[in-house]
PDB file of C-alpha atoms in Angstrom:
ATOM      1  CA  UNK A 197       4.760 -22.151   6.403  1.00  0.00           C
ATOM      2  CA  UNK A 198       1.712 -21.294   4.758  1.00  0.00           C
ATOM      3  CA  UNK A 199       0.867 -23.303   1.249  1.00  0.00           C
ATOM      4  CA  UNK A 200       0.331 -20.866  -1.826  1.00  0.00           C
ATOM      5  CA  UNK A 201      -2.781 -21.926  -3.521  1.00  0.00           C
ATOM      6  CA  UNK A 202      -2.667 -22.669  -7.742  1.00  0.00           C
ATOM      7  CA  UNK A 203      -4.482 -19.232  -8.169  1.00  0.00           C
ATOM      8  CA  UNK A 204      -1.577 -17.171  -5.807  1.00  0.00           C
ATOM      9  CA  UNK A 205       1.238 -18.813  -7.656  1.00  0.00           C
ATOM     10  CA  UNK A 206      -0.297 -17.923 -11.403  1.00  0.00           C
ATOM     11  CA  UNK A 207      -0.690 -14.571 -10.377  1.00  0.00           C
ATOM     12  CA  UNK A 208       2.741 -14.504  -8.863  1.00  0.00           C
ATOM     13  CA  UNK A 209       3.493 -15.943 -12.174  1.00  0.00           C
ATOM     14  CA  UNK A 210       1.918 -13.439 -14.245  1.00  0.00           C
ATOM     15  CA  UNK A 211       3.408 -11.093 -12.264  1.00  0.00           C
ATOM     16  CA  UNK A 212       6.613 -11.824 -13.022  1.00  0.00           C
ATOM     17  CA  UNK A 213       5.819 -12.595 -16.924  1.00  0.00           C
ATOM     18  CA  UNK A 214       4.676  -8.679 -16.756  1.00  0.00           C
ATOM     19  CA  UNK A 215       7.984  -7.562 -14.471  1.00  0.00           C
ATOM     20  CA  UNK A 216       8.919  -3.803 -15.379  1.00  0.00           C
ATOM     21  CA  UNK A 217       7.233  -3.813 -18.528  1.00  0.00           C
ATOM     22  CA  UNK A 218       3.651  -1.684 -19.099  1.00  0.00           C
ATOM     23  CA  UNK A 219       2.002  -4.443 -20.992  1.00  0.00           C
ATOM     24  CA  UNK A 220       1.782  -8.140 -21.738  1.00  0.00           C
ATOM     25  CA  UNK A 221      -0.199 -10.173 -23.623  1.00  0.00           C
ATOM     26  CA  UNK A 222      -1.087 -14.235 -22.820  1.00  0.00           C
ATOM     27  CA  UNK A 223      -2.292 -16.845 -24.342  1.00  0.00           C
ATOM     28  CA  UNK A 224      -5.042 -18.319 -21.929  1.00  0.00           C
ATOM     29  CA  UNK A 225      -4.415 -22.031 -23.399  1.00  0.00           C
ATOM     30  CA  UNK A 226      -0.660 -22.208 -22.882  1.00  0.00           C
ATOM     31  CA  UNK A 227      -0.510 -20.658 -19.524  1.00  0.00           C
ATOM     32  CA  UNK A 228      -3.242 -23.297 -18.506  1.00  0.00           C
ATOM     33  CA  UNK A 229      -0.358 -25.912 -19.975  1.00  0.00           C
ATOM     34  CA  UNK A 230       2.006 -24.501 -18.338  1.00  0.00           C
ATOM     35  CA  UNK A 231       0.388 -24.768 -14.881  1.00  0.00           C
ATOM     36  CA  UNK A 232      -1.314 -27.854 -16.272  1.00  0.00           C
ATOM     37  CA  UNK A 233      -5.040 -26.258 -15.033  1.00  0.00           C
ATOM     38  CA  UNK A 234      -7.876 -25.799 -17.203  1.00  0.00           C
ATOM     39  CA  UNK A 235      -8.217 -22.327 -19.157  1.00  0.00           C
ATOM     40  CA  UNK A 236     -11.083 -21.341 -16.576  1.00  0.00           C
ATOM     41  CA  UNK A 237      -8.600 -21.039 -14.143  1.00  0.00           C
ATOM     42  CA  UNK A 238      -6.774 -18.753 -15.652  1.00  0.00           C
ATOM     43  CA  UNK A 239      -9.705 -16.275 -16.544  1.00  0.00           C
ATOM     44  CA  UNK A 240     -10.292 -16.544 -12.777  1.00  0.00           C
ATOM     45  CA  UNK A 241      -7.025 -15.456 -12.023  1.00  0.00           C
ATOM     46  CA  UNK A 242      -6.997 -12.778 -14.195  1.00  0.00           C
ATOM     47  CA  UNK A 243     -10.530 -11.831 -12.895  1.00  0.00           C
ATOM     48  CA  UNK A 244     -10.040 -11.523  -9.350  1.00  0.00           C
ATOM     49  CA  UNK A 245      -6.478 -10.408  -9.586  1.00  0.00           C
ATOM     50  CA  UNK A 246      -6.143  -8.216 -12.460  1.00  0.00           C
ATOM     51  CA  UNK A 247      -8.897  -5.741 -11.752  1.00  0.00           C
ATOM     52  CA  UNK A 248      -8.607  -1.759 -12.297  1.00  0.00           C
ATOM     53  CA  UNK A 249      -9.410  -1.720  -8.541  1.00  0.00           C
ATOM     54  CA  UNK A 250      -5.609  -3.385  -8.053  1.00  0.00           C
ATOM     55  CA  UNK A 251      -4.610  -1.187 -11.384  1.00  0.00           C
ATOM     56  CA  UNK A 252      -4.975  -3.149 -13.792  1.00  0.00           C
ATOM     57  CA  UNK A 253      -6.767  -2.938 -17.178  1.00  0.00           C
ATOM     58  CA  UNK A 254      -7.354  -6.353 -19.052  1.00  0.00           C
ATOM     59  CA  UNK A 255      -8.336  -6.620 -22.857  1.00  0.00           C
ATOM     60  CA  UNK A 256      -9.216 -10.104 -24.118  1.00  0.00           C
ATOM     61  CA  UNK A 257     -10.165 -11.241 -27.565  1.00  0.00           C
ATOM     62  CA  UNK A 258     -11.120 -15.188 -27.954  1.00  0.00           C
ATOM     63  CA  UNK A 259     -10.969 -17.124 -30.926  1.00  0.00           C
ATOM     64  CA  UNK A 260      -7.972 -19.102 -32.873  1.00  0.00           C
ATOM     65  CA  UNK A 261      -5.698 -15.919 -32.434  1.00  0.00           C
ATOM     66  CA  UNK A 262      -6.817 -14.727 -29.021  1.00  0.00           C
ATOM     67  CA  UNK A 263      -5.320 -13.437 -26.324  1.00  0.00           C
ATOM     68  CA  UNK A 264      -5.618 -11.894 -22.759  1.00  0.00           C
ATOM     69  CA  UNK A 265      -3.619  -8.494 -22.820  1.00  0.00           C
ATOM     70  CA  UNK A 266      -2.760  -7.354 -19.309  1.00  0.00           C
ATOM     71  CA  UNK A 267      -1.920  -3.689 -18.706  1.00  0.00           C
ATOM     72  CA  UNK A 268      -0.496  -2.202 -15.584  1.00  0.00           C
ATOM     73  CA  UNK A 269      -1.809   1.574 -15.212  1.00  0.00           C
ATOM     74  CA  UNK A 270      -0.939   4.243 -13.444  1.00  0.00           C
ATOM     75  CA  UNK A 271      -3.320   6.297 -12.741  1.00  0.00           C
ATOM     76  CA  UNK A 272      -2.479  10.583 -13.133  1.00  0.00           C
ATOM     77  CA  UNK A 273      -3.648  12.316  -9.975  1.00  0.00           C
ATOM     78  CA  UNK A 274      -6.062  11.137  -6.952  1.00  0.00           C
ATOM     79  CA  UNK A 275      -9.104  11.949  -9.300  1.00  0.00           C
ATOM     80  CA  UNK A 276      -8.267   9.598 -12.033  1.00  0.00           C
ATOM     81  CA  UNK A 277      -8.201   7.072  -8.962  1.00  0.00           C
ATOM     82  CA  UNK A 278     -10.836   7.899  -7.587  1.00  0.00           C
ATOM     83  CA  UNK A 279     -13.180   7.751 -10.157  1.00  0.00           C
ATOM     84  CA  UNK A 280     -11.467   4.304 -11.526  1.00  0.00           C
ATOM     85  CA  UNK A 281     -12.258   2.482  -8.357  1.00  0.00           C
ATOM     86  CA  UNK A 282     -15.852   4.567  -8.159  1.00  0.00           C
ATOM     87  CA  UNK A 283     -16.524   2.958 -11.466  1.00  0.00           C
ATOM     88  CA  UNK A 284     -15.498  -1.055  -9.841  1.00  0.00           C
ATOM     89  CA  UNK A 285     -18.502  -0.630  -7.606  1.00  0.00           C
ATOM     90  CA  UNK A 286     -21.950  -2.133  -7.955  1.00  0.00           C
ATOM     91  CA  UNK A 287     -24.033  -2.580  -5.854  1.00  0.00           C
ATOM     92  CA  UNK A 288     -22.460  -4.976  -4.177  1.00  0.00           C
ATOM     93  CA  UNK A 289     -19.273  -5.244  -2.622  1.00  0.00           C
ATOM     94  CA  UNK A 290     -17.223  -7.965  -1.089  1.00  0.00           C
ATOM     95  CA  UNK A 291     -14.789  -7.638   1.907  1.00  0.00           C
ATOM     96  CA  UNK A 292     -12.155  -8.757  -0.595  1.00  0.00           C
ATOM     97  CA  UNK A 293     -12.675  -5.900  -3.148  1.00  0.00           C
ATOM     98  CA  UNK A 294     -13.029  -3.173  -0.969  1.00  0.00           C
ATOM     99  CA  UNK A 295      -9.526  -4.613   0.851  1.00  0.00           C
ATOM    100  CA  UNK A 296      -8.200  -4.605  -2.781  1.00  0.00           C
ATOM    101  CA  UNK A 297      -9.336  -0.730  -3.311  1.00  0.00           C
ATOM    102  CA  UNK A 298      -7.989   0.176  -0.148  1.00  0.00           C
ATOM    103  CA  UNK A 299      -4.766  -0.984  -1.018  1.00  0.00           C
ATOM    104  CA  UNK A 300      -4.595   0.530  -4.090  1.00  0.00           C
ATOM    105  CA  UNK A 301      -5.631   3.841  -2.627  1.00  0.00           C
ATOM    106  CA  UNK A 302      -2.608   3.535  -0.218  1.00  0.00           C
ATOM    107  CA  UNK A 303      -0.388   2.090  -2.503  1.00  0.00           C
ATOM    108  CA  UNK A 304      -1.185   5.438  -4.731  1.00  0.00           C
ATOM    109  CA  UNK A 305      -0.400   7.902  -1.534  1.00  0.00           C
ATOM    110  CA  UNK A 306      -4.064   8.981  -1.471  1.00  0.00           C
ATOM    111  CA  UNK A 307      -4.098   8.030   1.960  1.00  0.00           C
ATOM    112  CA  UNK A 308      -1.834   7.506   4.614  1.00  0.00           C
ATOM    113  CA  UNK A 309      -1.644   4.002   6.647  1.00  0.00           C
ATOM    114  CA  UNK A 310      -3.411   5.263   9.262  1.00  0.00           C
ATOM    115  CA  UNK A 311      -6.314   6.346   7.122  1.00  0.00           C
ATOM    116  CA  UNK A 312      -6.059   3.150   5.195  1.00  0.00           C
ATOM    117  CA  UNK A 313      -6.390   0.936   8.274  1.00  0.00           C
ATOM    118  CA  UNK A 314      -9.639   3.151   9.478  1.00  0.00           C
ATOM    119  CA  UNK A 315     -11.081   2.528   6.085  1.00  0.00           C
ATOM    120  CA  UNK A 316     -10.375  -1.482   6.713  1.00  0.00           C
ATOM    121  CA  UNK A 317     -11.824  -1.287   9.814  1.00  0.00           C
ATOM    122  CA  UNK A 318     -14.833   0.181   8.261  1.00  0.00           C
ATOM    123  CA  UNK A 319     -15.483  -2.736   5.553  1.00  0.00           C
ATOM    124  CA  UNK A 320     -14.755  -5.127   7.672  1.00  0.00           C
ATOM    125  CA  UNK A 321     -17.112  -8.571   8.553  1.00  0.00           C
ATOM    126  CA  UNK A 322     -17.728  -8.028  11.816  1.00  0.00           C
ATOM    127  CA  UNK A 323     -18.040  -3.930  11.510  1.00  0.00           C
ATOM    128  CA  UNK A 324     -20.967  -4.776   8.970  1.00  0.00           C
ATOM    129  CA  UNK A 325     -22.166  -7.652  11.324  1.00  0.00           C
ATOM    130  CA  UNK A 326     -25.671  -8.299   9.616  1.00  0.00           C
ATOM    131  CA  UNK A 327     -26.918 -11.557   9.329  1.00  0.00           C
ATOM    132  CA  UNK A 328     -27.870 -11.004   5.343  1.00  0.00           C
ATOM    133  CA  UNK A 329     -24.900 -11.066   3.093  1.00  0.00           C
ATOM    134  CA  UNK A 330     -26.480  -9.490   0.648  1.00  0.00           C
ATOM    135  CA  UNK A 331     -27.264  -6.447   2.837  1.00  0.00           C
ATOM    136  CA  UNK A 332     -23.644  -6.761   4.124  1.00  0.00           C
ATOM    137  CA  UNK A 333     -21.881  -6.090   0.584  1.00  0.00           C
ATOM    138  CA  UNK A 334     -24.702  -3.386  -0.088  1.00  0.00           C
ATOM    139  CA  UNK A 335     -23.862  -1.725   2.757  1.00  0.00           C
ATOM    140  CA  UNK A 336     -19.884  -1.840   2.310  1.00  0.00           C
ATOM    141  CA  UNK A 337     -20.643  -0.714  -1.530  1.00  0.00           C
ATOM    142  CA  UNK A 338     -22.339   2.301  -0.196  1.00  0.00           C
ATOM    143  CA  UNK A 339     -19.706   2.929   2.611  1.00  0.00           C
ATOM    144  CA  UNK A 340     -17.135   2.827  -0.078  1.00  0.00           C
ATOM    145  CA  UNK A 341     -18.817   4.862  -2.642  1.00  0.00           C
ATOM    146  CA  UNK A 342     -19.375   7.576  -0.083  1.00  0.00           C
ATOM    147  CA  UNK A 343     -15.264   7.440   1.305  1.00  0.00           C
ATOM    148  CA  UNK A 344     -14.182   7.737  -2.031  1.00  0.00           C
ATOM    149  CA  UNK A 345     -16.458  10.758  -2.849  1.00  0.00           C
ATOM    150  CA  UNK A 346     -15.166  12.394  -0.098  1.00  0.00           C
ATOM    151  CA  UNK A 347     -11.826  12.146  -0.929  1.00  0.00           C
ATOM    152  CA  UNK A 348     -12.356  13.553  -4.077  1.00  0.00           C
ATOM    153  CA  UNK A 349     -13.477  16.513  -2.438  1.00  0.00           C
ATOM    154  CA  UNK A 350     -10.406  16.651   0.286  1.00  0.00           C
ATOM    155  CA  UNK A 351      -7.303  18.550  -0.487  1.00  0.00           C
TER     156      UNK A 351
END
């Protein structure tokens, strides 16, 4: 049986705190007493995990009376997609990122499986086997910026 890590089981956590409702809002501080952690590890949660790429928008405001607020969207028609995950690249992109776009993408019935496994096969490590990460995650943030441009443009 595989071990969750303390980052899986606050976002499982969050998860759940969010359940069928659109919206939530946190306090960084308790959560980190909950899970007895330090604060950082909960803006690295909510980082990684709650990214527009997995849909996701987060709003946070520090201070005394601060919060994270963590919204699940749902995004209109392919476009809006599109362009939301268009926007979540730089230049670079990691294997984990582009997995997390591809997801999405499937998860939103802009493409099938099939597609969606062709497209993981196309980010993948050993696909983009260059010795230079850096030229690696620019390469995979141009592959992806030009398969989501062309599915804006497929009916």
């Amino acid at each position: 049986m595989e071990e969750k890590s303390m980052s899986d089981i606050i976002e499982q956590y969050l998860k759940s705190v969010l359940g069928e409702s659109p919206t939530v809002e946190i306090r960084r501080s308790e959560i980190a007493d909950h899970f007895d952690v330090v604060p950082s590890q909960i803006n690295y949660v909510i980082k990684t995990r709650f990214t527009p790429q997995r849909g996701y928008l987060v709003e946070s405001k520090r201070g005394g009376g601060g919060y994270i607020r963590i919204e699940r969207v749902s995004l209109l028609d392919d476009v809006d997609i599109l362009d939301t995950l268009l926007k979540g690249i730089g230049d670079l992109l990691t294997e984990r990122d582009a997995t997390a776009m591809i997801q999405t993408l499937y998860q939103e019935k802009v493409v099938t499986k099939r597609e969606g496994n062709l497209m993981l096969m196309m980010i993948d490590e050993q696909t983009l086997a260059m010795s230079d990460r850096y030229a690696r995650q620019r390469l995979r943030a141009h592959v992806m910026k030009m398969l989501l441009n062309r599915l804006r443009y497929e009916g």
